[in-house]
Coordinates of N, CA and C in Angstrom, one line a residue:
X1 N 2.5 116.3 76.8 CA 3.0 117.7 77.0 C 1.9 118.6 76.6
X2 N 1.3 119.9 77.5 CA 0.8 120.4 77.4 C 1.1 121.9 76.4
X3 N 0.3 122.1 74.8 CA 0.5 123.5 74.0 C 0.9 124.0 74.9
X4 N 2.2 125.1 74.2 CA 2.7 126.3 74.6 C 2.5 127.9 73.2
X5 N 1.2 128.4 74.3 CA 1.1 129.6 73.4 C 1.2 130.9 73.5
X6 N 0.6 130.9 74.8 CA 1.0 132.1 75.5 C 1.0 132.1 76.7
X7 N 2.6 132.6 77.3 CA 2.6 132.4 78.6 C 2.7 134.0 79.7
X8 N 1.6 134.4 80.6 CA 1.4 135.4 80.6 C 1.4 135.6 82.5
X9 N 1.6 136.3 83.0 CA 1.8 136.7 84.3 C 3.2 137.3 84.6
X10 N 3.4 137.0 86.3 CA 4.4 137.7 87.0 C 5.9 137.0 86.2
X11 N 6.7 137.6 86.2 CA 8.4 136.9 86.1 C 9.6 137.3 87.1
X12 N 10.0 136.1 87.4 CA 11.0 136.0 88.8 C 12.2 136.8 88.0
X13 N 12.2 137.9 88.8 CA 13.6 138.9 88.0 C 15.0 138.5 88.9
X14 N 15.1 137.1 88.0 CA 16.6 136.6 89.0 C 17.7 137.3 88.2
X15 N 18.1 136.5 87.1 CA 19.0 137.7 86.4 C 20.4 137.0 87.0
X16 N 21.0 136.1 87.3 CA 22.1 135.8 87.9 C 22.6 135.0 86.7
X17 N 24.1 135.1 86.3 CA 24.6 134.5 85.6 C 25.2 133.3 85.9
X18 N 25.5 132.3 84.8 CA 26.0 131.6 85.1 C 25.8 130.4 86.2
X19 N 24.4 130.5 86.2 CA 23.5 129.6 87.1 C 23.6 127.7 86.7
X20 N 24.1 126.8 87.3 CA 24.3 125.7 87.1 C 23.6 124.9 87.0
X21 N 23.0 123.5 86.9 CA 22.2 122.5 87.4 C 22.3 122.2 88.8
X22 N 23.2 122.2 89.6 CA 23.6 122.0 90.8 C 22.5 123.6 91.4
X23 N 22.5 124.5 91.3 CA 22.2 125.5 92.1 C 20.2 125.5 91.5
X24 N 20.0 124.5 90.5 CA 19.0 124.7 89.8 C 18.3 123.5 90.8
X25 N 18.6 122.3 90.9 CA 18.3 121.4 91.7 C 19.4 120.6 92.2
X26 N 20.0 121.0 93.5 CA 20.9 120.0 94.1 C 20.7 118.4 93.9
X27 N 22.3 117.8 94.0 CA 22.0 116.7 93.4 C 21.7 115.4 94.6
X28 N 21.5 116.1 95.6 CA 20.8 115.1 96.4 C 19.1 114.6 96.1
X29 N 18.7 115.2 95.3 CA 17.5 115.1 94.8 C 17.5 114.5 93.5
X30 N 18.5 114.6 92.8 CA 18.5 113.3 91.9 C 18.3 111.6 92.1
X31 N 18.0 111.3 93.4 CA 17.4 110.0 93.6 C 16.2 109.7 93.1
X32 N 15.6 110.1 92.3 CA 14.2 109.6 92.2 C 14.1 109.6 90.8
X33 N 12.8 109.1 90.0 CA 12.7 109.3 88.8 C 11.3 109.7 88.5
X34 N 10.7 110.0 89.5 CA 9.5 110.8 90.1 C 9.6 112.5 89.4
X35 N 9.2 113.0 88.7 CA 8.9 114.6 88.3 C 8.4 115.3 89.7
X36 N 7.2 114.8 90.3 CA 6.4 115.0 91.4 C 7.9 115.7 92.5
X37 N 7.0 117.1 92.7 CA 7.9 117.0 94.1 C 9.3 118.0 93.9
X38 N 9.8 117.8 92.7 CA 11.3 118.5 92.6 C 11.3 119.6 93.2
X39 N 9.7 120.6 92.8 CA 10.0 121.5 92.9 C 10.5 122.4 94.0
X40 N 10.3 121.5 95.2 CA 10.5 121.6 96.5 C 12.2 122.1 96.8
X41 N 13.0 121.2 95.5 CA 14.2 121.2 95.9 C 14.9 122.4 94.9
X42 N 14.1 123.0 94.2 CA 14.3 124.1 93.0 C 15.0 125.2 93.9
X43 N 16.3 125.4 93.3 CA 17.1 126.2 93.8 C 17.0 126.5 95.6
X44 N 17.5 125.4 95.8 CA 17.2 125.1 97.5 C 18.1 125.9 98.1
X45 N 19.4 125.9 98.1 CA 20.5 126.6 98.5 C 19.6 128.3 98.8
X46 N 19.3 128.6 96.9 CA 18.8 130.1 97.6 C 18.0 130.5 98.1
X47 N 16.9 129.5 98.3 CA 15.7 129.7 98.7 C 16.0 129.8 100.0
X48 N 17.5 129.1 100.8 CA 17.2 129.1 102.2 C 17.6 130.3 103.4
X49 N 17.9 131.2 102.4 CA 17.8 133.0 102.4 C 16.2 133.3 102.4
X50 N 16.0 134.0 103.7 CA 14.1 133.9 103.7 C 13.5 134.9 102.7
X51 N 14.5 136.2 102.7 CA 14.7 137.2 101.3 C 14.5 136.9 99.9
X52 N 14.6 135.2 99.7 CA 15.1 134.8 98.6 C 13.8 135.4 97.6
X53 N 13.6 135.6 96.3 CA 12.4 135.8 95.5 C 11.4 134.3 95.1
X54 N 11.9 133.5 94.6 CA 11.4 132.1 94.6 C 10.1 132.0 95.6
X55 N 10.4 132.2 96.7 CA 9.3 132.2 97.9 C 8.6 133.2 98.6
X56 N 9.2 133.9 97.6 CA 8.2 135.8 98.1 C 6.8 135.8 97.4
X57 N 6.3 136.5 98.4 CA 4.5 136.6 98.0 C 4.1 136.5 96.6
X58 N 5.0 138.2 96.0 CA 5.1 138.5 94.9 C 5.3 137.8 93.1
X59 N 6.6 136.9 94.0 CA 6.5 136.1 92.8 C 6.5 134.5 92.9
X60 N 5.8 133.9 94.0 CA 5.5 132.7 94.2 C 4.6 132.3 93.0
X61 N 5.2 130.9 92.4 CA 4.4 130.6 91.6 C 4.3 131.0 90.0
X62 N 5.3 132.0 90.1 CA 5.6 133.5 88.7 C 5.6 132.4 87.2
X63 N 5.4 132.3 86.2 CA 5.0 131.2 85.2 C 6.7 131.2 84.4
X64 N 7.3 132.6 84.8 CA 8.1 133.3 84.1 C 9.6 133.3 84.9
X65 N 10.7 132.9 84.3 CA 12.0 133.0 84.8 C 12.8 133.7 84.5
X66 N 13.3 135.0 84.7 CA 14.6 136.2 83.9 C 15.7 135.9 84.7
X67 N 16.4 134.7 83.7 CA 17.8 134.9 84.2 C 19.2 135.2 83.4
X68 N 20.5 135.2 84.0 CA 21.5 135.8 83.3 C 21.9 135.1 82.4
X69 N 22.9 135.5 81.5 CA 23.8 134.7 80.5 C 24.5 133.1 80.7
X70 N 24.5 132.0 80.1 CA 24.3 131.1 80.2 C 23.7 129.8 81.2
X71 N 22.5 130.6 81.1 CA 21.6 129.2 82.5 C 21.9 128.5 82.0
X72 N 21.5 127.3 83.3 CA 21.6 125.9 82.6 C 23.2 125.3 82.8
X73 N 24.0 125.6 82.9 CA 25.2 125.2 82.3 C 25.5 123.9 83.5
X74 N 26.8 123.4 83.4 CA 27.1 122.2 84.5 C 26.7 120.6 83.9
X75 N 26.4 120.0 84.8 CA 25.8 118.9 84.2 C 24.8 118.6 83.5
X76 N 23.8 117.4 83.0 CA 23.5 116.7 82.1 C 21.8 116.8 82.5
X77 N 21.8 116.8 83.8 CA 20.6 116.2 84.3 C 19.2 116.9 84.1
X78 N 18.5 115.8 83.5 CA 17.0 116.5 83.4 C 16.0 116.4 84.5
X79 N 16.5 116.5 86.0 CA 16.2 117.0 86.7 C 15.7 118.2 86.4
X80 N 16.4 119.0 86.3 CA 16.2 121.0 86.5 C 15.6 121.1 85.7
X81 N 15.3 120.8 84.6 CA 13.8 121.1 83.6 C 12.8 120.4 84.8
X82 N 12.6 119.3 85.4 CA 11.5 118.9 86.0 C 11.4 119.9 87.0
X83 N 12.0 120.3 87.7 CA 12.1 120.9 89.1 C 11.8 122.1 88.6
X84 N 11.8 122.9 87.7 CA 11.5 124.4 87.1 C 9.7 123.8 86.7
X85 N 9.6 122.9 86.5 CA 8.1 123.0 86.0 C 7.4 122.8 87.3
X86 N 8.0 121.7 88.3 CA 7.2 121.4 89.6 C 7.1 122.9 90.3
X87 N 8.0 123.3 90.0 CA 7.6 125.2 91.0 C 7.2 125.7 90.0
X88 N 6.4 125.9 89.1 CA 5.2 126.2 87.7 C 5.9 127.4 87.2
X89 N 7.5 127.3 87.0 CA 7.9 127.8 85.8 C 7.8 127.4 84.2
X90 N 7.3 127.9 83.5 CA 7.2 127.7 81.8 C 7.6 128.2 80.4
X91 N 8.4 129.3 81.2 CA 9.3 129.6 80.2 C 10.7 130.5 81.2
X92 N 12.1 130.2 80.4 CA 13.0 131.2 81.1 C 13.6 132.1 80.0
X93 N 13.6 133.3 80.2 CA 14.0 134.3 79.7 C 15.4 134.7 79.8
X94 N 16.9 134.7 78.9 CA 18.0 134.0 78.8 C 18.5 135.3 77.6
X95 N 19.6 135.5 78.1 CA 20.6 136.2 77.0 C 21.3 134.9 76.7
X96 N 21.4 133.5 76.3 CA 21.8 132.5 76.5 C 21.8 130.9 77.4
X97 N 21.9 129.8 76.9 CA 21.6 128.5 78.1 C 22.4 127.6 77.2
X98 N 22.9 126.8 78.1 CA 23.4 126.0 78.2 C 22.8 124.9 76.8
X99 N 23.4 124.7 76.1 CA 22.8 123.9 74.9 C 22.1 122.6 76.1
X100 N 22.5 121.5 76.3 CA 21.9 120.8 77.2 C 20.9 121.1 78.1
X101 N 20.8 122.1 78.7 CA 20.0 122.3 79.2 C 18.2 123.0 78.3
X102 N 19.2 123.7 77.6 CA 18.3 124.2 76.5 C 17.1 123.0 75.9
X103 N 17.8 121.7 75.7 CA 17.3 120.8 74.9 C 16.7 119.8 75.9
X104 N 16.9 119.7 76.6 CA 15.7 119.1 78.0 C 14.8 120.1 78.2
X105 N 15.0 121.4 78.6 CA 14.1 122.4 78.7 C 12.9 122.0 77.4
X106 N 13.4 122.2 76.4 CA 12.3 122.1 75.3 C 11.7 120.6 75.3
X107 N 12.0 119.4 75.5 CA 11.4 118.2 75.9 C 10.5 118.2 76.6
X108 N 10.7 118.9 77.5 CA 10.0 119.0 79.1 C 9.0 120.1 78.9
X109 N 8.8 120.5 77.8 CA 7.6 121.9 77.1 C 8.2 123.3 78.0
X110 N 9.1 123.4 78.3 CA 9.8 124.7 78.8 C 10.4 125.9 77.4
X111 N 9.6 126.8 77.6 CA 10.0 127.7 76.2 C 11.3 128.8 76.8
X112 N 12.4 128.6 76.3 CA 13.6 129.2 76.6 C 13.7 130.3 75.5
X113 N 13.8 131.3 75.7 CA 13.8 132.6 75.3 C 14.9 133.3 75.4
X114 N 15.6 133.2 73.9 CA 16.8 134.1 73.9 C 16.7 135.4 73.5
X115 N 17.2 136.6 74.3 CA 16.9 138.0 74.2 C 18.7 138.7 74.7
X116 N 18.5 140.1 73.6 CA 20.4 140.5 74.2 C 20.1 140.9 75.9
X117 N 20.7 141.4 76.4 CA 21.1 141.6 77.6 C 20.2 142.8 77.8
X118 N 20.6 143.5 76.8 CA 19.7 145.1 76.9 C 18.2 144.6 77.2
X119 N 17.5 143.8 76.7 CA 16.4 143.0 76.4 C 16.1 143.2 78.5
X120 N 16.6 141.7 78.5 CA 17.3 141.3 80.0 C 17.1 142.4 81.1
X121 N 17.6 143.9 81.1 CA 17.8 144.9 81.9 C 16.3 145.4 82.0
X122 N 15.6 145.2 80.5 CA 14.8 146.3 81.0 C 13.1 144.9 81.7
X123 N 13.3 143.6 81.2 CA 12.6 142.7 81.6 C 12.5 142.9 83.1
X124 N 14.0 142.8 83.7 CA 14.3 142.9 84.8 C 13.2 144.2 86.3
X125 N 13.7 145.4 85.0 CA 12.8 146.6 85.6 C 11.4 146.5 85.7
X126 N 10.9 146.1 84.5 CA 9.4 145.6 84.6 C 9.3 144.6 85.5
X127 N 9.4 143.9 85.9 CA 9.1 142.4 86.5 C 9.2 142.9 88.0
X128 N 10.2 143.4 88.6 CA 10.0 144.5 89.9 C 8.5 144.8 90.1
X129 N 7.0 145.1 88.9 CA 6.2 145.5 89.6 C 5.1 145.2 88.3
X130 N 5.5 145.0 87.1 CA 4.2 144.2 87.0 C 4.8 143.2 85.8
X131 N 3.6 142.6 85.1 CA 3.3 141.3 84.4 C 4.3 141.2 83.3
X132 N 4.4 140.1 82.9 CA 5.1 139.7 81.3 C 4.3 139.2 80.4
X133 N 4.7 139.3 79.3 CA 3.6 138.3 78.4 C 4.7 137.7 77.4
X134 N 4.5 136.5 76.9 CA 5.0 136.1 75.7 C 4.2 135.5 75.0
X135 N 4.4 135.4 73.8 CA 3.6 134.9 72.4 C 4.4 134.1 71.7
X136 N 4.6 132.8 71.7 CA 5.0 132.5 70.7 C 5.3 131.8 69.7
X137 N 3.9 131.9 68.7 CA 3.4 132.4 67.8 C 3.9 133.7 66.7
X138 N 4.2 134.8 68.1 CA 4.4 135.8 67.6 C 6.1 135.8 67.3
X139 N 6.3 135.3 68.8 CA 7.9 135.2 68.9 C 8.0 136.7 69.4
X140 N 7.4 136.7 70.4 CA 7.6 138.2 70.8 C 7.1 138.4 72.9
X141 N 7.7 138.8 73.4 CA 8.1 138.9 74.6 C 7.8 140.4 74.6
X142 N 6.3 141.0 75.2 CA 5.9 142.6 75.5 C 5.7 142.0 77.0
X143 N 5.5 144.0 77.2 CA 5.0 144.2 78.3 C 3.7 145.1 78.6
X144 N 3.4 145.5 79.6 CA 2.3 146.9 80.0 C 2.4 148.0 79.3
X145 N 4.1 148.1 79.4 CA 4.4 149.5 79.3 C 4.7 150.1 77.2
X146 N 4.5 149.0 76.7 CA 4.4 148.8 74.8 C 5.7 148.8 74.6
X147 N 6.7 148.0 75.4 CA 8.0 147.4 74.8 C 7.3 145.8 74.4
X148 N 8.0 145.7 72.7 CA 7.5 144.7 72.4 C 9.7 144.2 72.0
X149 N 9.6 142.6 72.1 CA 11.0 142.6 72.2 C 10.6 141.2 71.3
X150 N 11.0 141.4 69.8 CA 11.6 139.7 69.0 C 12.4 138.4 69.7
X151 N 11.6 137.6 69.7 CA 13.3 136.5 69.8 C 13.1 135.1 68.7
X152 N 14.2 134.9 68.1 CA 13.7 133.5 67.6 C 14.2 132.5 68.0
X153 N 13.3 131.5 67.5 CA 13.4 130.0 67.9 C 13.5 128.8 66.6
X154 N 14.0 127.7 66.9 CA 14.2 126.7 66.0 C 12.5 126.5 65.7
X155 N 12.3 126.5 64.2 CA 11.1 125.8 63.8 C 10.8 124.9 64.5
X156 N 11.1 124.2 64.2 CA 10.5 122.6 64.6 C 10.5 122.7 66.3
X157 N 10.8 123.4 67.1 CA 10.9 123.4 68.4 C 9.8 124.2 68.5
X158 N 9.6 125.2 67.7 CA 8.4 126.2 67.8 C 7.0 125.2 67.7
X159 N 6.9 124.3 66.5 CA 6.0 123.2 66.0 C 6.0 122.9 66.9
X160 N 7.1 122.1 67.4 CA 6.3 121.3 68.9 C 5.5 121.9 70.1
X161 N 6.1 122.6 70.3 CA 5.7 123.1 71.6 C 4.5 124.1 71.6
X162 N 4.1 124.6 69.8 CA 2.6 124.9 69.6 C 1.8 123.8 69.7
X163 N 2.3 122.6 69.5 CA 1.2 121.7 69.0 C 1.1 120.7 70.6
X164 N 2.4 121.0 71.4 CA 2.3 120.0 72.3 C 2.9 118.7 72.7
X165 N 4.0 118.2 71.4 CA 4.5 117.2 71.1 C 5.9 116.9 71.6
X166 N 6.0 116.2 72.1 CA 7.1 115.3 72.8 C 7.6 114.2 71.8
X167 N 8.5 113.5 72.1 CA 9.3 112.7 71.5 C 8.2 111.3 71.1
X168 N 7.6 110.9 71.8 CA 6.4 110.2 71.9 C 5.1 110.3 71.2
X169 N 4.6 111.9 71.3 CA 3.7 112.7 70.7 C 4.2 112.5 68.9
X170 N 5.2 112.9 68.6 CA 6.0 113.0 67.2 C 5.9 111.7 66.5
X171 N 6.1 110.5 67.6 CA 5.7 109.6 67.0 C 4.3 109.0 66.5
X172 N 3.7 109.3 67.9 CA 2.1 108.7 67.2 C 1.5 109.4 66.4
X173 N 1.7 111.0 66.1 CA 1.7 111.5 64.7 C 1.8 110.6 63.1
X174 N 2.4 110.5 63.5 CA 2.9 109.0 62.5 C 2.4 107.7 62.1
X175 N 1.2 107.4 63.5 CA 0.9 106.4 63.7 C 0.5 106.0 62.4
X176 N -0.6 106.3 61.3 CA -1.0 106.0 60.2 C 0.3 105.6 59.1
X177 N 1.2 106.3 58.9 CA 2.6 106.0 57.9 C 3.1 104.5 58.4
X178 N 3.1 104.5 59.4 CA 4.1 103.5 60.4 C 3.1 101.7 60.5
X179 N 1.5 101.9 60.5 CA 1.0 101.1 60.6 C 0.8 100.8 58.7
X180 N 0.8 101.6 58.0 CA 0.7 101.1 56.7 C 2.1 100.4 56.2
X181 N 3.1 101.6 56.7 CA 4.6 100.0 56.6 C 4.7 99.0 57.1
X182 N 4.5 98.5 58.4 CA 4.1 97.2 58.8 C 3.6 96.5 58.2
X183 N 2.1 97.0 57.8 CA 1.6 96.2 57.3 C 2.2 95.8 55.5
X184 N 2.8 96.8 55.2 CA 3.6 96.0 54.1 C 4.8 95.4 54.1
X185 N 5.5 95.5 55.1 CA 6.5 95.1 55.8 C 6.3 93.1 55.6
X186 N 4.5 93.2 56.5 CA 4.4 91.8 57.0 C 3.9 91.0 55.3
X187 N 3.5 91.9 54.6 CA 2.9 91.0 53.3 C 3.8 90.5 52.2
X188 N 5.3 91.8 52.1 CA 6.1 91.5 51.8 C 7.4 90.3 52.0
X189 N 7.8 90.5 53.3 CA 8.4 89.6 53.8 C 7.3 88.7 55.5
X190 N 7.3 88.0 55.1 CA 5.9 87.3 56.0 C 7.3 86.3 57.4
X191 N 8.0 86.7 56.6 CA 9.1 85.4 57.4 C 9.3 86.6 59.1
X192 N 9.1 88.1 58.6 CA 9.7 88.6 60.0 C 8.7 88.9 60.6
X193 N 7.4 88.8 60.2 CA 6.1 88.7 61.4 C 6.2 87.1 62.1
X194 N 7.0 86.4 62.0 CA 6.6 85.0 62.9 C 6.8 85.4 63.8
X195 N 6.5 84.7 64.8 CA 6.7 84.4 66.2 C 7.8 83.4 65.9
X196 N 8.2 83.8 67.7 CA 9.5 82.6 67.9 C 9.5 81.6 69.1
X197 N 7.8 81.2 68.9 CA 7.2 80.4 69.5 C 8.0 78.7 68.9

């Protein structure tokens, strides 16, 4: 998983509430276990409005997602974190999400950003015509214009995602504690290093 420290450019001013997994990645795209590629299918339904923003000049590619009060919500699937990163979303900007989705989001190094709604409106205006920035480090979400806007986050989710670490990452951290228990593990009890040759 790639540090998350500062994520800086355009943001897709969706803003729609209540946005599902289903409308995040239809589930005909759940056949695969491939990350590669989702992004294709990322919010496919709206994209196929040629109007849609996802595929406008402006914010093709935008690092940044402003959506309404509980994204995420619906089913389980950690599809939609994949599919939000394959279209090089990296953080979504949220008066609220979906606990589940929230917690795949943060696996998947996606920095989900909770801000009130007032927050939300004025993101929205900005993002119409220029950049976002977040920090966090700072835990702070400004703009151009010197609105600077707090949000907090779970420590240890902040740890990770400064440092880069995934469930896997957290472990080999470890690697030194874990190989010195073994190894007393095996000198202690020698009976559960055999083989069962």
């Amino acid at each position: 998983m790639e540090p998350v420290h500062h994520i800086d450019g355009r943001a897709i001013p969706f803003g729609r509430k209540n946005i599902d997994t289903d409308v995040i990645i239809p589930a005909k795209w759940l056949k695969t276990i491939s990350r590669e590629g989702l992004g294709r299918g990322a919010f496919e339904t709206l994209r196929s409005d040629p109007e849609n923003l996802f595929d406008s000049p402006t914010f093709k590619g935008a690092p940044i997602l402003i959506a309404g009060d509980n994204f995420g919500c619906g089913s389980s699937r950690e599809h939609a974190a994949w599919a939000l990163l394959d279209l090089g979303i990296k953080a979504v900007i949220a008066p609220s999400f979906s606990d589940i989705f929230s917690g795949n989001a943060f696996k998947n190094g996606i920095l989900t950003v909770v801000v009130p709604q007032e927050t939300i409106d004025r993101l929205m205006e900005v993002a119409q015509t220029d950049p976002i920035a977040i920090d966090l480090e700072a835990q702070t979400v400004t703009t151009p214009f010197q609105d600077r806007f707090a949000f907090e986050i779970d420590p240890f989710r902040k740890h990770c995602l400064l440092n880069g670490l995934d469930e896997v990452g957290l472990t080999l951290a470890r690697d030194a504690a874990i190989g010195a228990f073994e190894g007393t593990v095996a000198a202690e009890r020698p009976f559960l290093a055999r083989g069962t040759a």
